XYZ file of C-alpha atoms in Angstrom:
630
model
C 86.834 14.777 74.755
C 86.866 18.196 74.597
C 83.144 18.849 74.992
C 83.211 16.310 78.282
C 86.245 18.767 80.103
C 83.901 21.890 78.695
C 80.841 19.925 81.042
C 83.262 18.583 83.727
C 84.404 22.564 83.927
C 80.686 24.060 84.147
C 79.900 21.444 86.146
C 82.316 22.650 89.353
C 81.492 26.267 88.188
C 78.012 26.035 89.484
C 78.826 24.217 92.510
C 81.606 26.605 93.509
C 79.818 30.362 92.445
C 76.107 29.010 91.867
C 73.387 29.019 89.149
C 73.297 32.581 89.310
C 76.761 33.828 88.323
C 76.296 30.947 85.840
C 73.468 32.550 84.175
C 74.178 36.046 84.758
C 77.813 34.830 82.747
C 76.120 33.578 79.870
C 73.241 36.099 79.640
C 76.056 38.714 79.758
C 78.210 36.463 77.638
C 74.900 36.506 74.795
C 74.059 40.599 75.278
C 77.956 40.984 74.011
C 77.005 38.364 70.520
C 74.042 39.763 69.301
C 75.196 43.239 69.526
C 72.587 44.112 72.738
C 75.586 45.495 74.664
C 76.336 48.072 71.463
C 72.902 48.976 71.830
C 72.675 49.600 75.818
C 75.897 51.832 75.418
C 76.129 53.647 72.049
C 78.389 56.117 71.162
C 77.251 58.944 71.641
C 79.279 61.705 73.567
C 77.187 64.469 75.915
C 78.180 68.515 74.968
C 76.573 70.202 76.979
C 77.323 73.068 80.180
C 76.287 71.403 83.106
C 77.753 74.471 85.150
C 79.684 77.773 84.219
C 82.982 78.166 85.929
C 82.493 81.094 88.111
C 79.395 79.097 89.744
C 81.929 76.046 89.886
C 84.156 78.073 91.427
C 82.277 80.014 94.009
C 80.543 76.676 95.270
C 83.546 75.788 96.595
C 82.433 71.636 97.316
C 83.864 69.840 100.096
C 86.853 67.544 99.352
C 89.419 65.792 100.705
C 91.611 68.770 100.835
C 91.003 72.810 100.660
C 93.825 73.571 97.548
C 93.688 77.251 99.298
C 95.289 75.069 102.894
C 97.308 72.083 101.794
C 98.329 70.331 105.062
C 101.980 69.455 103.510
C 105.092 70.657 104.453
C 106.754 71.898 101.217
C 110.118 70.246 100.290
C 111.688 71.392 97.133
C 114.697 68.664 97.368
C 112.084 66.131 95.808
C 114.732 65.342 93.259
C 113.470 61.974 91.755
C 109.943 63.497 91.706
C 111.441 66.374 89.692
C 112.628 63.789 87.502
C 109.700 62.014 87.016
C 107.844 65.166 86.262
C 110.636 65.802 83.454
C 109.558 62.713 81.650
C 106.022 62.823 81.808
C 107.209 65.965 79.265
C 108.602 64.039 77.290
C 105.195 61.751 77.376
C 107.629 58.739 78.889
C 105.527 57.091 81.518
C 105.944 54.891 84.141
C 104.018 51.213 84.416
C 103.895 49.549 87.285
C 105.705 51.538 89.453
C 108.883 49.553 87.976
C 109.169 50.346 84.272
C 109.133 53.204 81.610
C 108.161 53.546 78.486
C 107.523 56.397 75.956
C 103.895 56.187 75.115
C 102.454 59.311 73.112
C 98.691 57.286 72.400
C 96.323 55.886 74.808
C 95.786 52.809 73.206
C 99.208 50.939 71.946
C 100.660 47.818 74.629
C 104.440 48.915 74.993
C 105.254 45.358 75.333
C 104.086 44.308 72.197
C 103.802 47.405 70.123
C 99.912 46.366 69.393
C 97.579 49.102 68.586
C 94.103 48.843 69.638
C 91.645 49.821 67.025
C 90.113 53.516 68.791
C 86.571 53.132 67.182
C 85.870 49.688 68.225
C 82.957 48.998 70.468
C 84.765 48.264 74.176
C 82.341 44.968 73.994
C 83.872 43.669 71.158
C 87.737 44.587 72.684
C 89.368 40.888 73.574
C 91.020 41.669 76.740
C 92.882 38.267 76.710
C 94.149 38.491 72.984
C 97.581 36.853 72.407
C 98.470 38.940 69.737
C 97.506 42.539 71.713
C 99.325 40.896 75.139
C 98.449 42.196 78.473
C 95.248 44.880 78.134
C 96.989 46.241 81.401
C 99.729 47.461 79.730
C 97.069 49.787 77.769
C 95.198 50.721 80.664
C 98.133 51.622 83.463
C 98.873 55.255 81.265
C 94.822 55.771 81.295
C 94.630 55.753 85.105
C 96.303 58.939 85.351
C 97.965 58.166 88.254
C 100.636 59.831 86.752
C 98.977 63.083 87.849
C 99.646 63.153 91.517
C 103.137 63.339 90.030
C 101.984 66.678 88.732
C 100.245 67.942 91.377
C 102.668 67.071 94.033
C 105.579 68.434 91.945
C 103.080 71.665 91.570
C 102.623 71.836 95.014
C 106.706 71.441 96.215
C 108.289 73.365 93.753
C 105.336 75.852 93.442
C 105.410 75.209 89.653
C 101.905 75.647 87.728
C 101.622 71.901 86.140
C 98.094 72.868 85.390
C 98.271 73.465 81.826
C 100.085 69.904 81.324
C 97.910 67.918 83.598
C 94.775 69.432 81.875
C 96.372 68.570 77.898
C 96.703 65.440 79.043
C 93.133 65.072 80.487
C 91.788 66.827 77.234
C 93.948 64.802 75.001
C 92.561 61.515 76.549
C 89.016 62.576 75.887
C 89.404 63.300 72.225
C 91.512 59.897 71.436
C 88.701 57.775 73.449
C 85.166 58.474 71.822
C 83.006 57.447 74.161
C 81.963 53.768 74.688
C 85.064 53.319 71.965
C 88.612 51.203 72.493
C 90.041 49.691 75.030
C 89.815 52.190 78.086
C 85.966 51.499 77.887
C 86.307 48.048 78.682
C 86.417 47.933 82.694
C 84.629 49.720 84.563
C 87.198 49.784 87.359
C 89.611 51.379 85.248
C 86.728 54.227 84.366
C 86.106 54.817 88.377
C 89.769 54.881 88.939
C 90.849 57.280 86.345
C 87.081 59.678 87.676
C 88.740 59.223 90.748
C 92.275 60.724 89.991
C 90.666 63.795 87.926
C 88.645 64.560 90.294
C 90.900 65.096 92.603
C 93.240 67.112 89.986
C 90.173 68.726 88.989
C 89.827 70.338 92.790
C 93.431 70.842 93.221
C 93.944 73.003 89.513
C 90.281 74.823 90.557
C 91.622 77.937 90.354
C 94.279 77.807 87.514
C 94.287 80.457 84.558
C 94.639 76.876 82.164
C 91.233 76.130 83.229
C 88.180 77.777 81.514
C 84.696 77.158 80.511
C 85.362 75.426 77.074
C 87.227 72.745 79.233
C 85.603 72.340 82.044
C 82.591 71.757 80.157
C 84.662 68.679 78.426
C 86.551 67.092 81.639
C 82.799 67.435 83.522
C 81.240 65.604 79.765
C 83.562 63.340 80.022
C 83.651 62.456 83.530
C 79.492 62.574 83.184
C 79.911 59.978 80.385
C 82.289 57.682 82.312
C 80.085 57.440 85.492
C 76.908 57.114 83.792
C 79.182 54.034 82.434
C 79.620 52.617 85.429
C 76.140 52.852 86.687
C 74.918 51.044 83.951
C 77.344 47.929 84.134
C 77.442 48.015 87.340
C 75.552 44.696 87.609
C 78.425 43.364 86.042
C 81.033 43.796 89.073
C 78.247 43.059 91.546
C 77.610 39.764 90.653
C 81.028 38.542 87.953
C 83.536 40.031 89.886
C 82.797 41.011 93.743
C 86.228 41.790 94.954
C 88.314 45.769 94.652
C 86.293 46.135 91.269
C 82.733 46.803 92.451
C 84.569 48.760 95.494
C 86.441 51.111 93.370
C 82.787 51.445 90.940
C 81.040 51.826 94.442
C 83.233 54.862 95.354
C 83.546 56.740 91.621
C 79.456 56.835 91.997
C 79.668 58.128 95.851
C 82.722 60.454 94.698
C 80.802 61.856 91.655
C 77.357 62.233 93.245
C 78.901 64.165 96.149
C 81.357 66.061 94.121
C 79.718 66.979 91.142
C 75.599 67.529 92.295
C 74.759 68.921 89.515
C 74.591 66.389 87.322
C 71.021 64.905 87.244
C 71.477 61.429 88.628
C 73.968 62.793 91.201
C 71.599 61.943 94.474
C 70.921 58.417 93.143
C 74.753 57.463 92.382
C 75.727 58.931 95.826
C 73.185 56.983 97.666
C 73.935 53.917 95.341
C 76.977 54.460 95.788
C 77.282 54.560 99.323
C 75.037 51.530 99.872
C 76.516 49.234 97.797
C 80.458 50.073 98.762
C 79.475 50.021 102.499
C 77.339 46.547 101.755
C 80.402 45.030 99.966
C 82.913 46.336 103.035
C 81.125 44.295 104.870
C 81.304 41.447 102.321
C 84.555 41.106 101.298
C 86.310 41.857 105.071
C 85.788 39.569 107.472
C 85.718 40.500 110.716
C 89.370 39.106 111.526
C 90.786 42.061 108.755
C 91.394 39.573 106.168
C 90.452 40.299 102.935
C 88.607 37.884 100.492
C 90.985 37.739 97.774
C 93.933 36.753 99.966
C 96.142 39.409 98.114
C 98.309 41.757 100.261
C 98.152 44.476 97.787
C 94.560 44.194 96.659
C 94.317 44.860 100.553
C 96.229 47.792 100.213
C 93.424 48.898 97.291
C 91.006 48.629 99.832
C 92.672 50.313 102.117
C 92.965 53.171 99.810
C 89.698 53.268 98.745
C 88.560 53.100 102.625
C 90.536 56.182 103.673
C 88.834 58.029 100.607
C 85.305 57.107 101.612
C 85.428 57.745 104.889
C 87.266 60.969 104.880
C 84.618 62.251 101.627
C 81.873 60.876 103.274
C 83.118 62.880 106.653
C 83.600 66.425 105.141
C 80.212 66.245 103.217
C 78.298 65.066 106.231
C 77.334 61.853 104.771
C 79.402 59.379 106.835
C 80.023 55.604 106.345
C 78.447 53.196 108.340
C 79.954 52.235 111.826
C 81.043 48.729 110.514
C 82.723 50.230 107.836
C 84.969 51.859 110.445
C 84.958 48.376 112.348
C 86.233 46.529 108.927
C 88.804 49.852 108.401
C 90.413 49.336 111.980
C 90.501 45.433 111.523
C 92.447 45.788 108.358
C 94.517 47.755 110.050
C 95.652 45.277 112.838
C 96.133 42.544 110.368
C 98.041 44.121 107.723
C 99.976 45.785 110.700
C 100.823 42.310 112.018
C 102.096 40.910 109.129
C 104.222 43.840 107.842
C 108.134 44.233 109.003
C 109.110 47.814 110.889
C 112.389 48.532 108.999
C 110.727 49.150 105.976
C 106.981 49.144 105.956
C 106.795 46.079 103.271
C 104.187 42.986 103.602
C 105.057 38.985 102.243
C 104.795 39.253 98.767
C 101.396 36.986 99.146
C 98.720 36.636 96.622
C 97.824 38.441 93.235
C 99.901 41.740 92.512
C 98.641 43.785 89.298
C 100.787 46.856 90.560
C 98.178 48.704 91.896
C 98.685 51.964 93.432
C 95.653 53.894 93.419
C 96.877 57.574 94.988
C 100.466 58.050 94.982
C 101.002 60.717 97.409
C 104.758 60.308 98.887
C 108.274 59.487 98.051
C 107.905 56.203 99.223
C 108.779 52.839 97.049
C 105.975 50.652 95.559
C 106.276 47.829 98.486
C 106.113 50.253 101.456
C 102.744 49.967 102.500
C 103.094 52.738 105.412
C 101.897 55.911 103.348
C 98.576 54.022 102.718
C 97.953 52.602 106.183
C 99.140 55.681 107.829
C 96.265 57.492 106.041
C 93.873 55.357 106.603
C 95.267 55.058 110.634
C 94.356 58.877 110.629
C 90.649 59.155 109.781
C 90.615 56.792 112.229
C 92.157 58.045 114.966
C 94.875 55.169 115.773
C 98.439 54.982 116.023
C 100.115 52.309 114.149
C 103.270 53.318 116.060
C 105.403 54.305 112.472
C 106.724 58.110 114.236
C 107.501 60.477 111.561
C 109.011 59.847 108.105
C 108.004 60.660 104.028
C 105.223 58.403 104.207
C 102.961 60.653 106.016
C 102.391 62.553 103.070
C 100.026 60.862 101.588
C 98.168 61.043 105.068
C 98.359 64.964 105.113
C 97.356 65.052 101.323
C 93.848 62.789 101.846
C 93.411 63.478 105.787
C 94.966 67.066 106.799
C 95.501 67.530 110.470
C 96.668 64.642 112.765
C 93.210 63.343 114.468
C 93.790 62.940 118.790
C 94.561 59.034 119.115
C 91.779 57.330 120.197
C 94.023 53.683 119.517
C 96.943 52.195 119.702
C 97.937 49.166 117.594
C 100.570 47.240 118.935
C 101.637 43.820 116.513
C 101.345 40.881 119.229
C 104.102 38.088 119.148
C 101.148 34.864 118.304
C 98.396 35.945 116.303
C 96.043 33.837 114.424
C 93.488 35.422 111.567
C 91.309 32.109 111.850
C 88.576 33.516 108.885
C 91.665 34.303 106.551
C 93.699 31.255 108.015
C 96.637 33.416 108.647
C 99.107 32.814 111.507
C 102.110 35.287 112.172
C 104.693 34.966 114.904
C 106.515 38.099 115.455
C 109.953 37.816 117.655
C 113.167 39.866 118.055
C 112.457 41.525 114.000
C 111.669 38.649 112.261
C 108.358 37.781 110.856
C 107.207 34.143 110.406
C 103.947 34.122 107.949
C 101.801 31.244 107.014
C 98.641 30.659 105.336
C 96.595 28.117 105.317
C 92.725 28.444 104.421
C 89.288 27.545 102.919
C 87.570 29.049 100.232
C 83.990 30.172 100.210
C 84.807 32.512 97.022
C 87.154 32.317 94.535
C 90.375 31.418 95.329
C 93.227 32.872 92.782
C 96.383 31.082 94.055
C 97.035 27.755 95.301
C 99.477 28.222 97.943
C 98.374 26.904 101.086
C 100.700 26.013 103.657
C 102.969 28.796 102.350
C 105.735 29.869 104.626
C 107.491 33.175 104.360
C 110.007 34.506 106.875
C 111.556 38.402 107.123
C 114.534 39.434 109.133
C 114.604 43.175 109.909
C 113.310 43.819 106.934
C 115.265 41.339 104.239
C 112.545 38.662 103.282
C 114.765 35.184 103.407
C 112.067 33.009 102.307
C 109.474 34.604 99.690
C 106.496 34.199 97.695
C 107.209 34.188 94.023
C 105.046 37.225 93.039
C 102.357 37.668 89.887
C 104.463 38.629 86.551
C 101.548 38.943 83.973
C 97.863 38.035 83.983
C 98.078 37.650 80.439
C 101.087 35.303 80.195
C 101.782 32.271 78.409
C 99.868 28.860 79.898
C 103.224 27.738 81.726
C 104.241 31.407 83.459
C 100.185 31.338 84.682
C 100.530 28.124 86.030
C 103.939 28.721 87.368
C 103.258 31.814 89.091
C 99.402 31.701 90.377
C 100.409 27.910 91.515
C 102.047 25.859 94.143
C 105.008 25.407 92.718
C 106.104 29.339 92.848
C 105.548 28.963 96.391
C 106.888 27.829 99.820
C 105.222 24.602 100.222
C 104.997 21.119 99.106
C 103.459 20.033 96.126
C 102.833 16.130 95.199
C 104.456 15.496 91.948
C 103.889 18.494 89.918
C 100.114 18.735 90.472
C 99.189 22.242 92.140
C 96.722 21.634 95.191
C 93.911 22.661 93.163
C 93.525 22.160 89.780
C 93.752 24.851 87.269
C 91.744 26.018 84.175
C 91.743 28.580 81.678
C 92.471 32.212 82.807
C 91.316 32.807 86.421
C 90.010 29.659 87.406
C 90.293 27.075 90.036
C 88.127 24.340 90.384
C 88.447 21.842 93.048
C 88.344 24.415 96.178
C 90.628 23.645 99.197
C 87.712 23.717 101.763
C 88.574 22.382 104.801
C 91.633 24.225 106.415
C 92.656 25.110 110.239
C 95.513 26.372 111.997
C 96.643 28.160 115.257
C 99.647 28.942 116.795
C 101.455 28.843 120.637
C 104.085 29.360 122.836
C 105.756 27.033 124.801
C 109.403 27.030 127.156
C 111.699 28.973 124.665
C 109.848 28.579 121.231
C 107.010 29.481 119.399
C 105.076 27.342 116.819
C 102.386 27.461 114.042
C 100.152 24.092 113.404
C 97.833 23.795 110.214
C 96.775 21.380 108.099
C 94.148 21.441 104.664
C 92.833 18.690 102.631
C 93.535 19.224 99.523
C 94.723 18.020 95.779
C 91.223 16.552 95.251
C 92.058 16.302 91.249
C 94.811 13.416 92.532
C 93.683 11.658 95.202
C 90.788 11.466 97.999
C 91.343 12.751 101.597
C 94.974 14.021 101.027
C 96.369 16.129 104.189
C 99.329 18.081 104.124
C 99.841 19.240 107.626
C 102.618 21.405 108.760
C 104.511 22.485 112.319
C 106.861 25.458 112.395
C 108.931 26.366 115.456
C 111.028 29.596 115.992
C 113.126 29.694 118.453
C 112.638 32.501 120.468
C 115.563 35.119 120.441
C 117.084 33.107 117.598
C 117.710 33.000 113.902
C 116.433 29.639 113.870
C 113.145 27.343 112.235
C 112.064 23.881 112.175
C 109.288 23.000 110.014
C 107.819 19.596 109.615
C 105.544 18.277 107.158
C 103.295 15.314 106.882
C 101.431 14.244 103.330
C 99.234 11.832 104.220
C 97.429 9.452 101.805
C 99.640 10.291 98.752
C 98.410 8.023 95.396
C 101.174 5.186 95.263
C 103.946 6.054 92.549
C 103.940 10.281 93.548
C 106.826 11.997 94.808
C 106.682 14.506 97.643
C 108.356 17.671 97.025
C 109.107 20.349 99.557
C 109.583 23.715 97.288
C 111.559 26.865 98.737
C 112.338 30.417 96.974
C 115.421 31.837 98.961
C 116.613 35.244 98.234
C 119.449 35.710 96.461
C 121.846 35.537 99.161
C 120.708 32.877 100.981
C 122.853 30.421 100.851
C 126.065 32.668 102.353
C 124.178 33.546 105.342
C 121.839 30.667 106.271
C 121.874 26.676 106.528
C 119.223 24.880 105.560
C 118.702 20.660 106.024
C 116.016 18.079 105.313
C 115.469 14.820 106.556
C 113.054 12.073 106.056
C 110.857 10.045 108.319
C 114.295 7.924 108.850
C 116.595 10.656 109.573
C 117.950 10.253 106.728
C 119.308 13.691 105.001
C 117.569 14.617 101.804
C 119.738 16.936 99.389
C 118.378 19.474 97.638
C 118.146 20.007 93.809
C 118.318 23.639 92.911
C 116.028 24.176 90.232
C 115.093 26.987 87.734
C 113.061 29.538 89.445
C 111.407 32.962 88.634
C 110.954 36.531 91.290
C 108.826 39.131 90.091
C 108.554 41.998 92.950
C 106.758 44.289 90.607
C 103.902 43.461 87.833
C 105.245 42.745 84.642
C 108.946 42.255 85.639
C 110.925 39.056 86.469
C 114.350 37.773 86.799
C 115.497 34.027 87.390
C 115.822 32.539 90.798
C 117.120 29.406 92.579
C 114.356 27.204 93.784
C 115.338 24.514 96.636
C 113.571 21.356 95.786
C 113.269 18.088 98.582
C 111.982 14.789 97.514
C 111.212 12.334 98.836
C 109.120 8.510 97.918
C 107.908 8.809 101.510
C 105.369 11.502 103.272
C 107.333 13.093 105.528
C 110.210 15.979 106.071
C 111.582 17.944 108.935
C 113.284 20.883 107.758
C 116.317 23.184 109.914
C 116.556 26.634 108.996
C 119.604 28.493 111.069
C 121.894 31.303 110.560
C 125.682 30.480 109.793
């Protein structure tokens, strides 16, 4: 039985991603075995002086910012970043932008209290143990995002943090031997944590805590992490494809421009370059969607845009014009679908926690310090004024650029390759995907509706929780049920397997959206829960009323197998029910009450709490649904 759902798996994983991710899997899959992997990346550490400091120094290379001319207003009442800074000393750390934990190794899982074993080839780490928990929760501390803390504290309080940033650096290169432990395992997190010492590398240039015994081991190390990433590279660029071959992409471009001393500098920029401007092009499609239909695996991007294309500018080696094309799109959809009080987005799609560059005051869900960066290198106004979360702008992009664009949120808009639809009216947001997949899909939620008002999101996605969770939380959170939709019995529309996958691909969706007398309405419709039934259509109508706190959504199920229930799933916040009214009737009229059932909200990776879910059945295919304020 077993070895006929092992077949019946491999059998949709070459018709979804193709022979050749097949066989590049298992070839990969049989390097790691027989021990070919240990031999393609030994252990072995470079010492050597690739540069002495006073050359470093006086070379002076372009980078996003001249430490000499910071373009930031100084503001010593930073209080919680003081804070922060104050625990850091104490070697307490914060995950996820959410939780803290004190931490004094680089390779023990808070959660669990596991200990990775330091001298263990990174090939033969098990990044989905059971017994280790979430690898994530090793490899948050080891992105040293925690050193924009630093430097920004530094930089208000004109306090030298140089000394602590760099025994932190140097500590983390003498507890991870190179190709050694967990932090070896992904090349993403390698890139990401080049990234961030590069840029406190440039920012400490000058500090009396920096001299030739350790630059010679932070430029080692960051030699020996890049030359990493080179050589898996393959790996991203044909396993992955999504914001891991990106952020490889631009730790190659970054160190070949930044560092051109080291000999395969010219061929990792140009690599580099090539291959993040070639999957730019790739993974955004020309609407601004993004291809893993994740709002803050978007924001990644977004990050990693502003980067490249401000490096690329200062060194003369600028991005490709579609790049900019793909930057500005991004920019008018995640502008469209995010609320003006506060500068969040719906909760949609995977959320690991990522924050790449912390560089203001602003909370973990605000996504304006990020798009207001990437806004300026390209000269448009997304129409946010002044506040903290131009910060992060200044840090990356100095000076204000002249406006060469204005982006203005329009009340209908429809992201047909995405299969988003947003209607915009008197500050609320309805949001509703519903879309094909041509690559992986990671959630099945289509149809979902969310809906903001000023800012307080009434209807919301579930969130993430833990990649490495048990079977039920997975299920619970990547699927339909944690999401607002309808689900036919409790079969998700596509059928999940083990870890990441989906088989059974939604892939035929449409949608658009219109105005008409005093409302405005979104229409789509998939085929979908193929592991049920054949030809099964959900379709589904919502109508705002314009000027008024009011929704009607309708849904049809068509060809449901006989003996299935319907269910219509919402995830209110927690107040709700005291301001807001919400009915269901069937095909007949005929009220449906709602069951509240058990529920779970995680707004930040690796945090939940418990949450009413409103549940509508029904034996028949139909519900019209009346959402108004009390």
């Amino acid at each position: 039985m077993k070895m006929l759902r092992d077949l019946s798996l491999l059998w949709h994983i070459v018709r979804q991603m193709g022979w050749g991710y097949v066989l590049f899997r298992a070839g990969y899959w049989l390097e790691g075995k027989t021990g070919l992997l240990r031999l393609r990346f030994p252990k072995r550490s470079t010492r050597r002086s690739f540069i002495s400091l006073r050359e470093w120094r006086d070379r002076n290379p372009a980078f996003l910012f001249d430490p000499h001319e910071v373009n930031v207003s100084r503001n010593a009442g930073l209080h919680e970043l003081k804070w922060r800074v104050s625990q850091i000393r104490r070697r307490r750390f914060q995950y996820f932008s959410s939780q803290w934990f004190d931490v004094h190794d680089w390779h023990t899982n808070p959660l669990t209290g596991y200990r990775y074993n330091v001298n263990e080839h990174w090939s033969l780490v098990d990044d989905f143990s059971v017994t280790a928990g979430d690898i994530k929760y090793v490899w948050e501390k080891s992105r040293f995002t925690f050193l924009y803390d630093l430097i920004r504290y530094d930089y208000h309080f004109n306090e030298d943090q140089s000394a602590e940033a760099f025994t932190l650096i140097s500590d983390w290169i003498a507890q991870n031997p190179v190709n050694r432990g967990p932090n070896w395992k992904c090349s993403q997190e390698i890139a990401l944590r080049v990234l961030n010492w590069t840029f406190a590398l440039h920012y400490f240039r000058g500090s009396h805590a920096l001299n030739q015994s350790l630059l010679d081991q932070i430029l080692c190390s960051i030699y020996d992490q890049i030359r990493h990433v080179a050589q898996n590279i393959r790996f991203s660029r044909t396993a992955v494809r999504n914001n891991h071959i990106l952020t490889e992409a631009m730790g190659l471009f970054t160190t070949g421009l930044t560092f051109p001393f080291f000999p395969e500098s010219p061929e990792w920029e140009k690599a580099g370059k090539e291959l993040f401007e070639r999957e730019i092009i790739t993974q955004i499609a020309p609407d601004g969607t993004y291809l893993q239909f994740s709002m803050n695996y978007h924001r990644v991007v977004v990050q990693l845009l502003t980067w490249g294309i401000r490096l690329g500018e200062v060194h003369g080696d600028c991005l490709c014009e579609t790049v900019y094309a793909q930057a500005k799109a991004s920019l008018v959809f995640l502008r469209t679908c995010q609320d003006d009080s506060n500068g969040q987005l719906p909760h949609y799609g995977h959320c690991d926690g990522a924050l790449f560059f912390p560089l203001s005051e602003c909370e973990f869900r605000d996504f304006r310090p990020q798009m207001a960066a990437l806004a300026n290198v390209q000269g448009v106004d997304l129409g946010y004024q002044t506040g903290k979360w131009l910060e992060e702008s200044h840090w990356l992009c100095g000076h204000r650029r002249p406006i060469a664009a204005q982006i203005n949120p329009r009340c209908l808009s429809t992201f047909r390759d995405g299969g988003y639809h947003v209607i915009r009216n008197a500050g609320t947001i309805t949001f509703l995907r519903c879309g094909s997949y041509k690559s992986r899909p990671f959630q099945a939620d289509n149809n979902h509706l969310d809906i903001w008002i000023n800012g307080r999101n009434i209807l919301r996605d579930a969130g993430t929780w833990l990649y490495n969770a048990d079977e039920e939380s997975t299920r619970y959170f990547s699927g339909t049920r944690s999401h607002n939709t309808v689900t036919i019995g409790d079969f998700d529309q596509m059928q999940k397997d083990r870890r990441f996958i989906w088989t059974h691909w939604i892939t035929s969706a449409n949608g658009q959206c219109g105005r008409g007398n005093d409302e405005c309405w979104i229409e789509a419709e998939f085929e979908g829960f193929r592991h049920v039934g054949k030809d099964i259509v959900h379709k589904r109508r919502v109508i705002k009323q314009v000027g008024r706190l009011h929704w009607v959504i309708e849904d049809w199920v068509a060809n449901v197998p006989t003996g299935l229930q319907v269910r219509q799933r919402w995830h209110p916040d927690e107040h709700f029910s005291r301001d807001f009214c919400i009915r269901t009737f069937d095909e007949h009229g005929h009220e449906i009450l709602p069951v509240v059932d058990s529920g779970w909200y995680s707004a930040f990776y690796g945090h939940k709490i418990q949450s009413n879910m409103l549940v509508f059945e029904t034996s028949g295919n139909y519900f019209k649904t009346i959402i108004e304020k009390i």
